[in-house]
Short mmCIF file of N, CA and C in Angstrom, two decimals:
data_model
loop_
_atom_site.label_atom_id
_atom_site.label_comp_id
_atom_site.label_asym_id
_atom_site.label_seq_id
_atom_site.Cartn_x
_atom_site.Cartn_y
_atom_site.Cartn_z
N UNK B 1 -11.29 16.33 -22.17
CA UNK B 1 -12.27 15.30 -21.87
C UNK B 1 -11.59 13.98 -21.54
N UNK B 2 -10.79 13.96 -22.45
CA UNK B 2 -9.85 12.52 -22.34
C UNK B 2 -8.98 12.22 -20.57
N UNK B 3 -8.97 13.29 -20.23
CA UNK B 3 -8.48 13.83 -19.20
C UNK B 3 -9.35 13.31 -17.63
N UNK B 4 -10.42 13.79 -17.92
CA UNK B 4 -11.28 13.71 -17.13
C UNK B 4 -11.35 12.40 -16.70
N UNK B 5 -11.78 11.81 -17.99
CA UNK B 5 -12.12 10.30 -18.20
C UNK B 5 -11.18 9.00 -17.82
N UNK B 6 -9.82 9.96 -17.38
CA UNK B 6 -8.75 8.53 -17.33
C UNK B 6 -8.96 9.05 -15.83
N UNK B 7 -8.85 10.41 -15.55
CA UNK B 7 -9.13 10.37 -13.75
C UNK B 7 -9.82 9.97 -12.75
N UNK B 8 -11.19 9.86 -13.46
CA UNK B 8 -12.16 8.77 -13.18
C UNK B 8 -11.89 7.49 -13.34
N UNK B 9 -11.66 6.62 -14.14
CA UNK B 9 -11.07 5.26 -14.27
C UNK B 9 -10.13 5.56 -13.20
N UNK B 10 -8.98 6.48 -12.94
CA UNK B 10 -8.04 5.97 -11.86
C UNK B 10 -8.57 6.12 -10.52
N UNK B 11 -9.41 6.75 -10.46
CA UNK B 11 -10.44 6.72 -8.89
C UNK B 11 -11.10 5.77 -8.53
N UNK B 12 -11.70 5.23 -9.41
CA UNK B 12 -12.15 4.14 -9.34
C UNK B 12 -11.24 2.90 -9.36
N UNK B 13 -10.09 2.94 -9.47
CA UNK B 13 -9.19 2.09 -9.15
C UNK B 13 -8.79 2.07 -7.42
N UNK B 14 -8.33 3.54 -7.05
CA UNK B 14 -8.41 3.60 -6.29
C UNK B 14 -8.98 3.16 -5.02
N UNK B 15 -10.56 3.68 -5.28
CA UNK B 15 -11.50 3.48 -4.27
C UNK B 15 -11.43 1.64 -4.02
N UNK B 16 -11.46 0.89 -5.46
CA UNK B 16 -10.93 -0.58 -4.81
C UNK B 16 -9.95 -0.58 -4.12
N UNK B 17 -9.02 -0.28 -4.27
CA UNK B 17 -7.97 -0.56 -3.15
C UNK B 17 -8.06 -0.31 -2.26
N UNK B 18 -8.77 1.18 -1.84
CA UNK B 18 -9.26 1.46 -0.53
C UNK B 18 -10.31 0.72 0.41
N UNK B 19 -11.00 0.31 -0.42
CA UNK B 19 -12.03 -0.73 -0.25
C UNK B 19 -11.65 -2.41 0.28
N UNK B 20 -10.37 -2.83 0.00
CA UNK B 20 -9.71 -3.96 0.55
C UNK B 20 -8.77 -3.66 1.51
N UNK B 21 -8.13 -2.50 2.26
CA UNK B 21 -7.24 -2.08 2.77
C UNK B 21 -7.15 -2.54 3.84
N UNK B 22 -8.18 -3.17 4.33
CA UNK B 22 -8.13 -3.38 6.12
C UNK B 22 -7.81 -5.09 5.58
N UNK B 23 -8.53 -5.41 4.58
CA UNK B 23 -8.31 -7.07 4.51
C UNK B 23 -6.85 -7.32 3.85
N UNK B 24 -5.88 -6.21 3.02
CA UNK B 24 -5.40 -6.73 2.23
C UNK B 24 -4.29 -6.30 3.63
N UNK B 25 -4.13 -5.46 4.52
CA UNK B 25 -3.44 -5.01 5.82
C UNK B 25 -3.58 -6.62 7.03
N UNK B 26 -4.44 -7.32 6.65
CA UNK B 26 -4.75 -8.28 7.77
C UNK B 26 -4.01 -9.87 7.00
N UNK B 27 -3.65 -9.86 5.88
CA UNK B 27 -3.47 -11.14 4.89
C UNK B 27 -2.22 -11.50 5.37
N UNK B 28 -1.60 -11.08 5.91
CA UNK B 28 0.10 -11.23 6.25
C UNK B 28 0.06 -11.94 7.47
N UNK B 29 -1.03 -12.03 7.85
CA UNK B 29 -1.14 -12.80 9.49
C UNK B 29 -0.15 -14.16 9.69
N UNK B 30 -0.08 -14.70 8.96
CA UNK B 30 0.55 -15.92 8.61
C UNK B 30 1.48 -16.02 8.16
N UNK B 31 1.81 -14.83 7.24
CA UNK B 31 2.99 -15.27 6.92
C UNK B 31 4.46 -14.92 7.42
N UNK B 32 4.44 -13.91 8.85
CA UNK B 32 5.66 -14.43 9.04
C UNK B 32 5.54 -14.62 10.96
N UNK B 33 6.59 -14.86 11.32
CA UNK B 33 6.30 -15.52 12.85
C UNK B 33 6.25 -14.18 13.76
N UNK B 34 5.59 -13.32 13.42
CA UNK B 34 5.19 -12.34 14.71
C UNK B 34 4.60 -12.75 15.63
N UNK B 35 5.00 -11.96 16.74
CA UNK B 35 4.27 -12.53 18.21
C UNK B 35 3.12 -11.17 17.69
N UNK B 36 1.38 -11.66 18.57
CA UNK B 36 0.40 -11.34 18.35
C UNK B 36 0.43 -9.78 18.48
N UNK B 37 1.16 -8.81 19.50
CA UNK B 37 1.48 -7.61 20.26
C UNK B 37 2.14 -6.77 18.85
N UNK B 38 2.99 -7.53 18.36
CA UNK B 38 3.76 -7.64 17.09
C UNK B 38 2.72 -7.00 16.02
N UNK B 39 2.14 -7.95 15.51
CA UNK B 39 1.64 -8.21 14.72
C UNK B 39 0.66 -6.77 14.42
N UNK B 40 -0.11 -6.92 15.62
CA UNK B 40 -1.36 -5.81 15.97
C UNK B 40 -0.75 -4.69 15.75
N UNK B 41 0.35 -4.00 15.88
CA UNK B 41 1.03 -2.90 15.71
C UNK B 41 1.52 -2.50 14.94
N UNK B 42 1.83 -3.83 13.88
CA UNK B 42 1.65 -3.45 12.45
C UNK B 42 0.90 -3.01 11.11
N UNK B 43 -0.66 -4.03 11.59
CA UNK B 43 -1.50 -3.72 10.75
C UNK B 43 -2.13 -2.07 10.54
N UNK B 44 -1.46 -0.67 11.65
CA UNK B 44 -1.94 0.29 10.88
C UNK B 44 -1.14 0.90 10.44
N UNK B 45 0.32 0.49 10.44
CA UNK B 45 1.04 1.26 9.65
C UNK B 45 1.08 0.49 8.38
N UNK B 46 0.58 -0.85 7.82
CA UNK B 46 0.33 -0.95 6.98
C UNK B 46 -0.63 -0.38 5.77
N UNK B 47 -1.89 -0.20 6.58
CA UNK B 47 -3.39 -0.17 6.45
C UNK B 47 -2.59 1.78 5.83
N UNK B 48 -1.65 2.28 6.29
CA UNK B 48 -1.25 3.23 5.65
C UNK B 48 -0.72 3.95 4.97
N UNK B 49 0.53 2.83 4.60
CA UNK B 49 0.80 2.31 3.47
C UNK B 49 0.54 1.72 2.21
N UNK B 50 -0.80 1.09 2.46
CA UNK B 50 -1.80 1.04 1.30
C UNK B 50 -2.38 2.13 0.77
N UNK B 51 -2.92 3.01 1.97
CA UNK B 51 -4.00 4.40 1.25
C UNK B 51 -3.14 5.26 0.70
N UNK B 52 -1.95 4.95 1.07
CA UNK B 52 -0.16 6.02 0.07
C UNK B 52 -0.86 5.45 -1.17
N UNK B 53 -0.61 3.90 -0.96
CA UNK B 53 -0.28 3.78 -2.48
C UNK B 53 -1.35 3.96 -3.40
N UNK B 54 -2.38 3.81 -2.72
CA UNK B 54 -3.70 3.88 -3.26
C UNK B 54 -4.21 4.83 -3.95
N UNK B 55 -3.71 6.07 -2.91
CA UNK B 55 -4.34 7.55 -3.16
C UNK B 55 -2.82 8.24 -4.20
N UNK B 56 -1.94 7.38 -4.49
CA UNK B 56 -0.95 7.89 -5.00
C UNK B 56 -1.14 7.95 -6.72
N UNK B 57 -2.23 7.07 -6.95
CA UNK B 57 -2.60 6.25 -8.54
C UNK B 57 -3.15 7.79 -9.07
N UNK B 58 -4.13 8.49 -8.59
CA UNK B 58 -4.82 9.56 -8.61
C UNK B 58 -4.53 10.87 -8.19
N UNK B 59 -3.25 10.90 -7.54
CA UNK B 59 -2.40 12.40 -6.81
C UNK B 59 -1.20 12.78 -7.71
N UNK B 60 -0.74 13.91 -7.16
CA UNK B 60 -0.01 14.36 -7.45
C UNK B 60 1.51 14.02 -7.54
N UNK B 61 2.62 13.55 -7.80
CA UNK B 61 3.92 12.75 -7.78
C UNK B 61 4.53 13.36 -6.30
N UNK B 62 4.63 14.31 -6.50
CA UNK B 62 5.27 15.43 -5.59
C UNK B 62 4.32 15.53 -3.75
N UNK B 63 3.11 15.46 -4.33
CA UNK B 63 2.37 15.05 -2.55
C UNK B 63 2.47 14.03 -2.38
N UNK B 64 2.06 12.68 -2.65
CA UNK B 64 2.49 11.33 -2.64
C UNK B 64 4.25 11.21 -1.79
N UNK B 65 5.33 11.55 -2.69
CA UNK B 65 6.84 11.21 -2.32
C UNK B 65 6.74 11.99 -0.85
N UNK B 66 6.45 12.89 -0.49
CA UNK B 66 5.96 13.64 0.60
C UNK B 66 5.50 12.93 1.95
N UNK B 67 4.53 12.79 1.47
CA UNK B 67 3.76 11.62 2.36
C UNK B 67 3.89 10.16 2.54
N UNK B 68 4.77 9.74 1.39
CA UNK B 68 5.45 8.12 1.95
C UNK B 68 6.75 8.82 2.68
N UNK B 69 7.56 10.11 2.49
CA UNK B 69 8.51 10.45 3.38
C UNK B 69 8.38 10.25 4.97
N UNK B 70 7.22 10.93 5.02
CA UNK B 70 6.82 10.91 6.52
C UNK B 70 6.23 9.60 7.26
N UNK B 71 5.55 8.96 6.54
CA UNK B 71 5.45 7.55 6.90
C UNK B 71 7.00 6.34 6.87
N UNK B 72 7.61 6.92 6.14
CA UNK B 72 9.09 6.26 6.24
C UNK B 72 9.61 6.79 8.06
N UNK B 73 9.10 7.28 8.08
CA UNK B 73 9.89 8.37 9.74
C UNK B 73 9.38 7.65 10.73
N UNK B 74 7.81 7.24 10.27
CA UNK B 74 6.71 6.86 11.63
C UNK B 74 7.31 5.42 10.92
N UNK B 75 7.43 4.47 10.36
CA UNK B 75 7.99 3.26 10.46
C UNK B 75 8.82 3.13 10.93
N UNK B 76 10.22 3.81 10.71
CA UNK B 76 11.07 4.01 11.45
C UNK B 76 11.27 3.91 13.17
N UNK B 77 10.22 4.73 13.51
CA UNK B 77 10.05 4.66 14.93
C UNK B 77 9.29 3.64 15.38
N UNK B 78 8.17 2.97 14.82
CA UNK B 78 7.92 2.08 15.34
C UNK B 78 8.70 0.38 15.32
N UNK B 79 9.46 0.44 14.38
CA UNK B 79 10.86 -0.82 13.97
C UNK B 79 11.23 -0.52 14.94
N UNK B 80 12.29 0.56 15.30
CA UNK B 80 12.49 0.83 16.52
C UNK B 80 11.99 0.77 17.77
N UNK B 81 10.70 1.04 18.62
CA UNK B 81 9.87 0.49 19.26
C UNK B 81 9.60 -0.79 19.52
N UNK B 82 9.39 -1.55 18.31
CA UNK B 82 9.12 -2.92 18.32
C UNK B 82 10.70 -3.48 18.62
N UNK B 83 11.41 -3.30 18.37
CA UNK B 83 12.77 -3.77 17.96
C UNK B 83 12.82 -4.68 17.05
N UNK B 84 12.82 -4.07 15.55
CA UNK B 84 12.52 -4.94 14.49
C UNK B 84 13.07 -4.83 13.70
N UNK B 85 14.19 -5.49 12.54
CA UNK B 85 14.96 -5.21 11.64
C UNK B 85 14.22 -4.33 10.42
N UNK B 86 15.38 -3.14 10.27
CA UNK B 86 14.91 -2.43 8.88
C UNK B 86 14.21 -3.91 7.81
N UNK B 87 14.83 -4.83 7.37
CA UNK B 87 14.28 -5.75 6.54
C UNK B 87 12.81 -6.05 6.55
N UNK B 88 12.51 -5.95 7.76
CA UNK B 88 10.96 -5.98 8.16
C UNK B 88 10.17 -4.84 7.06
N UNK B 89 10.46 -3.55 6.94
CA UNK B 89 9.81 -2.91 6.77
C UNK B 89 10.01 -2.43 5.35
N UNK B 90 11.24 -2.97 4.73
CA UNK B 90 11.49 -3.64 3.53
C UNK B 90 10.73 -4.42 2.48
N UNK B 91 10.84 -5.27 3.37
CA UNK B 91 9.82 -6.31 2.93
C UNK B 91 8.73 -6.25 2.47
N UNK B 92 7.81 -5.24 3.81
CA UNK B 92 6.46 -5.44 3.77
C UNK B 92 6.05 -4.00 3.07
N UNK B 93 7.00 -3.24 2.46
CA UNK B 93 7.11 -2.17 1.33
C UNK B 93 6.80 -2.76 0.05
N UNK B 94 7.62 -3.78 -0.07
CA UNK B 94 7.58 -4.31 -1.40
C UNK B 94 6.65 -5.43 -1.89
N UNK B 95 6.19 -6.07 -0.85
CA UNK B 95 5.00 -7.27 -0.75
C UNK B 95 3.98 -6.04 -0.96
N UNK B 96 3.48 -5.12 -0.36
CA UNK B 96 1.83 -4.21 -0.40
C UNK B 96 2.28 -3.75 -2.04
N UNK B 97 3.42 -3.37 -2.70
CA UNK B 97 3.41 -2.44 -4.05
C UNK B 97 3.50 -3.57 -4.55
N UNK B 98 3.38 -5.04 -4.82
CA UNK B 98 3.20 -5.94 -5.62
C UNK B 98 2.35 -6.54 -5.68
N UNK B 99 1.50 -6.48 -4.85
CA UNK B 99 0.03 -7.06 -4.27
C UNK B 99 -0.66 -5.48 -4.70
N UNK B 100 -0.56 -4.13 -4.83
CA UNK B 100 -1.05 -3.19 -5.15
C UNK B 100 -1.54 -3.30 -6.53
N UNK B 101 -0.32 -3.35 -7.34
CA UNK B 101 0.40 -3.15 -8.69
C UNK B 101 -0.57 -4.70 -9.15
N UNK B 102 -0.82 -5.85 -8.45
CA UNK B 102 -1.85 -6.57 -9.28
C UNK B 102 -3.11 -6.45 -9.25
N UNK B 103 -3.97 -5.73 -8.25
CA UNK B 103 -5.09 -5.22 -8.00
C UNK B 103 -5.47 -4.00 -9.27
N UNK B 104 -4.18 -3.27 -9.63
CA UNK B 104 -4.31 -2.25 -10.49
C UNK B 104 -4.23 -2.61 -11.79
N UNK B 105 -3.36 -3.97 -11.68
CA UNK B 105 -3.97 -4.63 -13.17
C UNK B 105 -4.91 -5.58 -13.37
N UNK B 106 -5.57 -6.23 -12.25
CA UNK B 106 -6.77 -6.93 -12.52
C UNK B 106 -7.84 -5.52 -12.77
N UNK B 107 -8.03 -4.90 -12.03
CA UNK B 107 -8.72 -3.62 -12.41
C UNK B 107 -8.80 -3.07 -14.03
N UNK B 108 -7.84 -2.39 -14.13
CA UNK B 108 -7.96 -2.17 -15.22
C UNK B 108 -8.09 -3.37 -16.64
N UNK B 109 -8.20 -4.78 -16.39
CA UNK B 109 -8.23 -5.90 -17.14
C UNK B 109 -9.91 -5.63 -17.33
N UNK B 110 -10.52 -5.43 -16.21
CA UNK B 110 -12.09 -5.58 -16.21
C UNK B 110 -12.76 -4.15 -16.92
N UNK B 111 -11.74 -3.17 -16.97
CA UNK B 111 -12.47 -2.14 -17.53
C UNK B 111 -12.20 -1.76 -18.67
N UNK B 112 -11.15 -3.09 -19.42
CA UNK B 112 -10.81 -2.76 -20.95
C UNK B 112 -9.64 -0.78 -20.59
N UNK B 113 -9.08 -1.15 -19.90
CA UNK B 113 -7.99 0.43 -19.64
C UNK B 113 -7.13 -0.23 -19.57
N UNK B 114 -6.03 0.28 -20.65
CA UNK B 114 -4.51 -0.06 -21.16
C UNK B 114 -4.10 1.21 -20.20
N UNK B 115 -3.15 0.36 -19.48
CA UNK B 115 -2.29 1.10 -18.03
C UNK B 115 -0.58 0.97 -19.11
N UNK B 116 -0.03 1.89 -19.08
CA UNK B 116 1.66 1.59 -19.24
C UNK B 116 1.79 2.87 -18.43
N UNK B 117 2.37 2.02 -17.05
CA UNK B 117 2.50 2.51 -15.65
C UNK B 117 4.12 1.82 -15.21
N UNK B 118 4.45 2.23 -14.05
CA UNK B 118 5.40 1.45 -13.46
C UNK B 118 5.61 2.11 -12.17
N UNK B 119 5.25 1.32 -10.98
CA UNK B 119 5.27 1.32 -9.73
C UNK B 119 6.77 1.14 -9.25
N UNK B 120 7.29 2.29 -8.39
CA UNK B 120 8.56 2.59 -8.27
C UNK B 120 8.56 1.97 -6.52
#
């Protein structure tokens, strides 16, 4: 039962995050000097990088590492495409899992759920 009950709380974590994904994919507009062409070409490999991390709270360890593998490949090619330093995609790895990782603890703040988690 106990079981059940934390999988639900983590879905419902989830589904918020999924639920901000296009806005929390669009927040970066500003902050660094992309040209507009740039920019636009980023927001869905972001926007997919969120639903990793999102859908990762509630999945399996092993499908998750899987599926950020293959999105590591399609970033790859598009850095490349764009002609854009690996750091780029660095960066904006570690900005979405820290901006994730506080969504998942304001979340669980509001639902009284003690998380001892750690986002890798």
């Amino acid at each position: 039962m106990e079981d059940v009950l934390l999988n639900k709380k983590l879905q419902q974590i989830t589904a918020v995050i999924l639920h901000k994904k296009e806005e929390l994919a669009e927040q970066k507009r500003h902050y660094h000097f992309y040209n507009h062409d740039v920019y636009v070409q980023l927001v869905p490999w972001r926007i997919k990088l969120i639903n990793i991390y999102a859908e990762s709270i509630s999945s399996d360890e092993e499908l998750t590492f899987q599926i950020l593998e293959k999105w590591g490949m399609e970033v790859a090619n598009v850095l490349i495409n764009l002609q854009l330093p690996l750091d780029i995609a660095l960066e904006e790895i570690s900005y979405y899992r820290n901006i994730i990782g506080e969504i998942i603890t304001e979340e669980a703040k509001k639902k009284s759920f003690l998380l001892i988690c750690s986002l890798k």
